[in-house]
Coordinates of C-alpha atoms in Angstrom, one line a residue:
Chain R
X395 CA -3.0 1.8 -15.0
X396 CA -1.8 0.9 -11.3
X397 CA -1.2 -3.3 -10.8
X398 CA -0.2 -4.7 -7.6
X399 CA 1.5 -8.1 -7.4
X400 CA 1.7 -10.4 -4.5
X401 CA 4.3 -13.4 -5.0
X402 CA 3.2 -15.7 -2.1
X403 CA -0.4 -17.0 -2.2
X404 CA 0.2 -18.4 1.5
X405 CA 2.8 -18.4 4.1
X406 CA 3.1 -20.2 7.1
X407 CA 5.3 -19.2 10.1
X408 CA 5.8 -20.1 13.9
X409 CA 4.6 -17.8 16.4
X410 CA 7.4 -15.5 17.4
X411 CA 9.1 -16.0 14.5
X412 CA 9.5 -12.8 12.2
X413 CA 7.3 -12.2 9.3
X414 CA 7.5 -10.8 5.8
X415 CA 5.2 -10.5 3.2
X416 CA 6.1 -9.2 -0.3
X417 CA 4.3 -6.8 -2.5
X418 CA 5.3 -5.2 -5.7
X419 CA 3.6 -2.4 -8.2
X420 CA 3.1 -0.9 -11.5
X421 CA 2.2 2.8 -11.3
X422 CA 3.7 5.3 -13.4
X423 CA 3.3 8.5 -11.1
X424 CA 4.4 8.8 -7.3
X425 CA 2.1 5.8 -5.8
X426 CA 0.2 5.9 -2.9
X427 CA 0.8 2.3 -1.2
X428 CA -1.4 0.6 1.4
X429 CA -1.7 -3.0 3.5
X430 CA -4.8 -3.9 5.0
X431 CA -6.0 -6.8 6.9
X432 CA -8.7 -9.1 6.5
X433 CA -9.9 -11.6 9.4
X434 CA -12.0 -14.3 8.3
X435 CA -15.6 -13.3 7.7
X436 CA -14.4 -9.5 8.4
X437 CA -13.8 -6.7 6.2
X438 CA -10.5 -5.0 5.4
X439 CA -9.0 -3.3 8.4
X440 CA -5.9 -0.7 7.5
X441 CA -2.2 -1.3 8.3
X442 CA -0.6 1.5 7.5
X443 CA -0.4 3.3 3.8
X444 CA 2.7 5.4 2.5
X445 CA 2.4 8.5 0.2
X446 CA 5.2 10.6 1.0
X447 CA 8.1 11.3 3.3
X448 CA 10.7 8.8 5.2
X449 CA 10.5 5.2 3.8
X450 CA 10.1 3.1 6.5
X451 CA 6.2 3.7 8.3
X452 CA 5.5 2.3 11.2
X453 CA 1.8 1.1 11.5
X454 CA -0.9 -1.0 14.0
X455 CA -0.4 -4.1 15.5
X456 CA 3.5 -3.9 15.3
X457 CA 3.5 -3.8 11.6
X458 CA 5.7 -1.6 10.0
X459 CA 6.3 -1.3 5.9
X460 CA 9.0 0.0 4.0
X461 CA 8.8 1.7 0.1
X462 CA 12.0 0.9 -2.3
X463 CA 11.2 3.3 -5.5
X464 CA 13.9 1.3 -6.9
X465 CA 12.6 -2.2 -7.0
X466 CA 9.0 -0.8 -6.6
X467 CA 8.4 -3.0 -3.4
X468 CA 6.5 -1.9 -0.5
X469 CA 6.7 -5.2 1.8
X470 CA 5.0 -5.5 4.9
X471 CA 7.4 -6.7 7.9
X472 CA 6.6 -8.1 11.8
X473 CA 9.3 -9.0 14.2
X474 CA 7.9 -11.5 15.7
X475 CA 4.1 -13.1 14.6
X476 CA 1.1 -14.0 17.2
X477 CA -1.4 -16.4 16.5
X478 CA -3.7 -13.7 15.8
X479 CA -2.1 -12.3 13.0
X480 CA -3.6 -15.4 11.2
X481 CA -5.3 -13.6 8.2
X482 CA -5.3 -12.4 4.7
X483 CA -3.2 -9.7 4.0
X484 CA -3.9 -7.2 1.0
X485 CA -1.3 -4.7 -0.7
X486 CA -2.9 -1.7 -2.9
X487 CA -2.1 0.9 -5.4
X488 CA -4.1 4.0 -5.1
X489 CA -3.9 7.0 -7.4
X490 CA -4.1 9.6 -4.8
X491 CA -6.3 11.1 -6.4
X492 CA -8.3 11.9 -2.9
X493 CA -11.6 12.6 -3.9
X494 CA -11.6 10.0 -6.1
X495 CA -9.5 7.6 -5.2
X496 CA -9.4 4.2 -6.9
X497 CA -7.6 1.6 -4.7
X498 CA -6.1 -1.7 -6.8
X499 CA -5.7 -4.4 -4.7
X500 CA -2.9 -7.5 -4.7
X501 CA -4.6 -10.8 -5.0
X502 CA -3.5 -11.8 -1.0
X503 CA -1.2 -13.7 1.0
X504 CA -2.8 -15.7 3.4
X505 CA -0.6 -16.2 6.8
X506 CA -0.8 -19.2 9.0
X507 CA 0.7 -18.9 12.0
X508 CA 1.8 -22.7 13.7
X509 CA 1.8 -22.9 17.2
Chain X
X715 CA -20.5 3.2 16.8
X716 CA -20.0 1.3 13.6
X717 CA -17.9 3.9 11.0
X718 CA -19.3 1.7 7.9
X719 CA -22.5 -0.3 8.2
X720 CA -23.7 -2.5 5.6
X721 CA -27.1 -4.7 5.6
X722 CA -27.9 -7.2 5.1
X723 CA -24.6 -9.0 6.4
X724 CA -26.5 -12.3 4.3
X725 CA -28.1 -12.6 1.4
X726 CA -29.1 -15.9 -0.3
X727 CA -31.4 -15.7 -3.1
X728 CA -32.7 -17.4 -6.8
X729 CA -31.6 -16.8 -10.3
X730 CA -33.3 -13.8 -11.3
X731 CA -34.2 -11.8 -8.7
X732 CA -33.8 -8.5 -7.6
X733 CA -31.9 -7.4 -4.5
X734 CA -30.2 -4.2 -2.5
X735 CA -27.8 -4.2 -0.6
X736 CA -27.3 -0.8 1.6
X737 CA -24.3 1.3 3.0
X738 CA -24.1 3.5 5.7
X739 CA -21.4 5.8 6.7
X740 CA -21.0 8.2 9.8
X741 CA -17.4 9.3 9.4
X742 CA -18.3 12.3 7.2
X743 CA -16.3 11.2 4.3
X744 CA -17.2 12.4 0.8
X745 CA -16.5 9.5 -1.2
X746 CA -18.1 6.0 -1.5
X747 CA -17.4 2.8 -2.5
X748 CA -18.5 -0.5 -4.2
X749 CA -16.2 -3.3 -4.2
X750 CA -16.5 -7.1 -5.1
X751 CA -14.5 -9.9 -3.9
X752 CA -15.1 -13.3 -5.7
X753 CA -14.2 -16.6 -4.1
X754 CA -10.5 -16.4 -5.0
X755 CA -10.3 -13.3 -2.6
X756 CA -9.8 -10.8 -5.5
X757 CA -11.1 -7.4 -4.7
X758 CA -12.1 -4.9 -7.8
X759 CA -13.9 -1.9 -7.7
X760 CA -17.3 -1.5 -9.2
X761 CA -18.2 2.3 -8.5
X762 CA -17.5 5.4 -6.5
X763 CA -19.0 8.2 -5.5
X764 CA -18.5 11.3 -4.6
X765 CA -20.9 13.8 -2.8
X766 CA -23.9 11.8 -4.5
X767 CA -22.0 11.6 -8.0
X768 CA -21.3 9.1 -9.6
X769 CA -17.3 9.2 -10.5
X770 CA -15.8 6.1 -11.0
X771 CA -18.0 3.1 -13.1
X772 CA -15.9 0.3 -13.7
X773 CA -17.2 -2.4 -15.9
X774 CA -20.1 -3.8 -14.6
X775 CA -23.0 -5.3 -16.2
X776 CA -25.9 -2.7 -16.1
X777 CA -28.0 -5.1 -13.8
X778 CA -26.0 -3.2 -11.4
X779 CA -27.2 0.3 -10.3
X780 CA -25.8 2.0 -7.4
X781 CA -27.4 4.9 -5.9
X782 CA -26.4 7.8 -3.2
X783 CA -29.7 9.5 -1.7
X784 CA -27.1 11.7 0.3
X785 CA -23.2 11.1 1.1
X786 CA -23.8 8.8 4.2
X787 CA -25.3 6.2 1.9
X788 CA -24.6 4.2 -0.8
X789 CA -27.1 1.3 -2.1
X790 CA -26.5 -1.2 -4.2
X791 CA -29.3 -2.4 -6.4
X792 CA -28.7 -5.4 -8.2
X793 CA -31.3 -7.0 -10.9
X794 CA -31.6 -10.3 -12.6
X795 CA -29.1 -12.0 -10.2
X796 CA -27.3 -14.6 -11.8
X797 CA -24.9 -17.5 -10.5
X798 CA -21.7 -15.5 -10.9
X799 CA -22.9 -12.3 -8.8
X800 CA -22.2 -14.2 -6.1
X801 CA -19.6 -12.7 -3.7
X802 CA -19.0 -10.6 -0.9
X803 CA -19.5 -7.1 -1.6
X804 CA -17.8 -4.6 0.1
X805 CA -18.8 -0.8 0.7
X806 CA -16.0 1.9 1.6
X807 CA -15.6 5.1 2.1
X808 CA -12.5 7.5 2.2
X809 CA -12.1 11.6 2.7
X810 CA -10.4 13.9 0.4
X811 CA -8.1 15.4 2.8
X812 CA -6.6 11.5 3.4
X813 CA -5.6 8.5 1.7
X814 CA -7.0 4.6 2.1
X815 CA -10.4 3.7 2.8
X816 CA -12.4 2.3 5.7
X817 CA -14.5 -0.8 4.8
X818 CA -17.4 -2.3 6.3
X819 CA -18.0 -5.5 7.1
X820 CA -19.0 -7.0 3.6
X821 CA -22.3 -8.9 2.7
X822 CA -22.2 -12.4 1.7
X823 CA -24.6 -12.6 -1.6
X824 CA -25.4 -16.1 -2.5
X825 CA -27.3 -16.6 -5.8
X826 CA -29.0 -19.9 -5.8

């Protein structure tokens, strides 16, 4: 069965400082690897998700993620943070099984962003 | 246009009710979702479903019953509410041909 661990239960940064968010996970086939967003009192928007192909995926708002088989880490990366990436951020695990696909979800890292 | 709609966005009720909670998709995907996410932010699946069947059934107490009249919707009918149903639920959707889901907007369900 997939897991998905988040280390850091909150982080705080400045604004236009650089951001990085850890996520690490247990699957024993080729996973299919995902960060979403969640503003408060909003549902889960997607980042950008990695299945196959080069490492590094670039997705919206200036986020951008990178896969490492070899530590089995897919951490989420900003160069520099605005105050309205203040939010809860969500890594998951998905079978790729399309049709059916069962996403597990990382319990969170909430980001602060300080003036 | 709204890709996942849920209703109510509220819900505040009493121990032992029943409620539903309904999902509404216009993006054409095939597969639908139920997720909960308790009050520590933790998100599990509860069901999915594909083209009106029923694929995925986690473990959920049996007060729970989802149902898909057609693959734009998926309700959520929940019986004997107790304390610890309450949460924000969370409907999704995803296509075969792709990977991730879209969500819609949650409904808070407080059990009172």
């Amino acid at each position: 069965a997939q897991s998905v661990t988040q280390p850091d239960i909150h982080i705080t940064v400045s604004e236009g400082a650089s951001l990085e968010l850890r996520c690490n996970y247990s699957y024993g086939a080729t996973p299919y690897l995902f960060w979403y967003v969640q503003s408060p009192g909003q549902g889960l928007q997607l980042l950008l998700k990695y299945f196959s192909g080069d490492t590094l995926v670039q997705g919206i708002k200036g986020f951008e993620a990178e896969f490492k088989r070899s530590q089995s880490s897919f951490n989420l990366r900003k160069p520099s943070v605005h105050w309205s990436d203040a939010a809860e951020y969500f890594c998951a695990v998905g079978n790729g099984q399309g049709g059916s696909e069962k996403l597990v979800f990382g319990k969170g890292t909430k980001l602060t962003v300080n003036p | 246009d709204t890709a996942v709609s849920q209703t109510p966005k509220y819900l505040v009720t009493q121990m032992g009710n029943d409620k539903s909670i309904k999902c509404e998709q216009n993006l054409g995907h095939d597969t639908m979702y139920w997720y909960k996410q308790d009050s520590k932010k933790f998100l599990k699946i509860m069901f999915s479903y594909n083209n009106k069947e029923l694929i995925i059934n986690e473990t959920v107490p049996n007060r729970f019953s989802p149902k898909s009249p057609d693959k734009a919707h998926l309700n959520l009918h929940i019986n004997s509410l107790e304390l610890g149903d309450s949460a924000v639920y969370f409907c999704a959707s995803s296509q075969e041909t792709d990977y991730g889901y879209t969500f819609g907007s949650g409904t808070r369900l407080t059990v009172v």
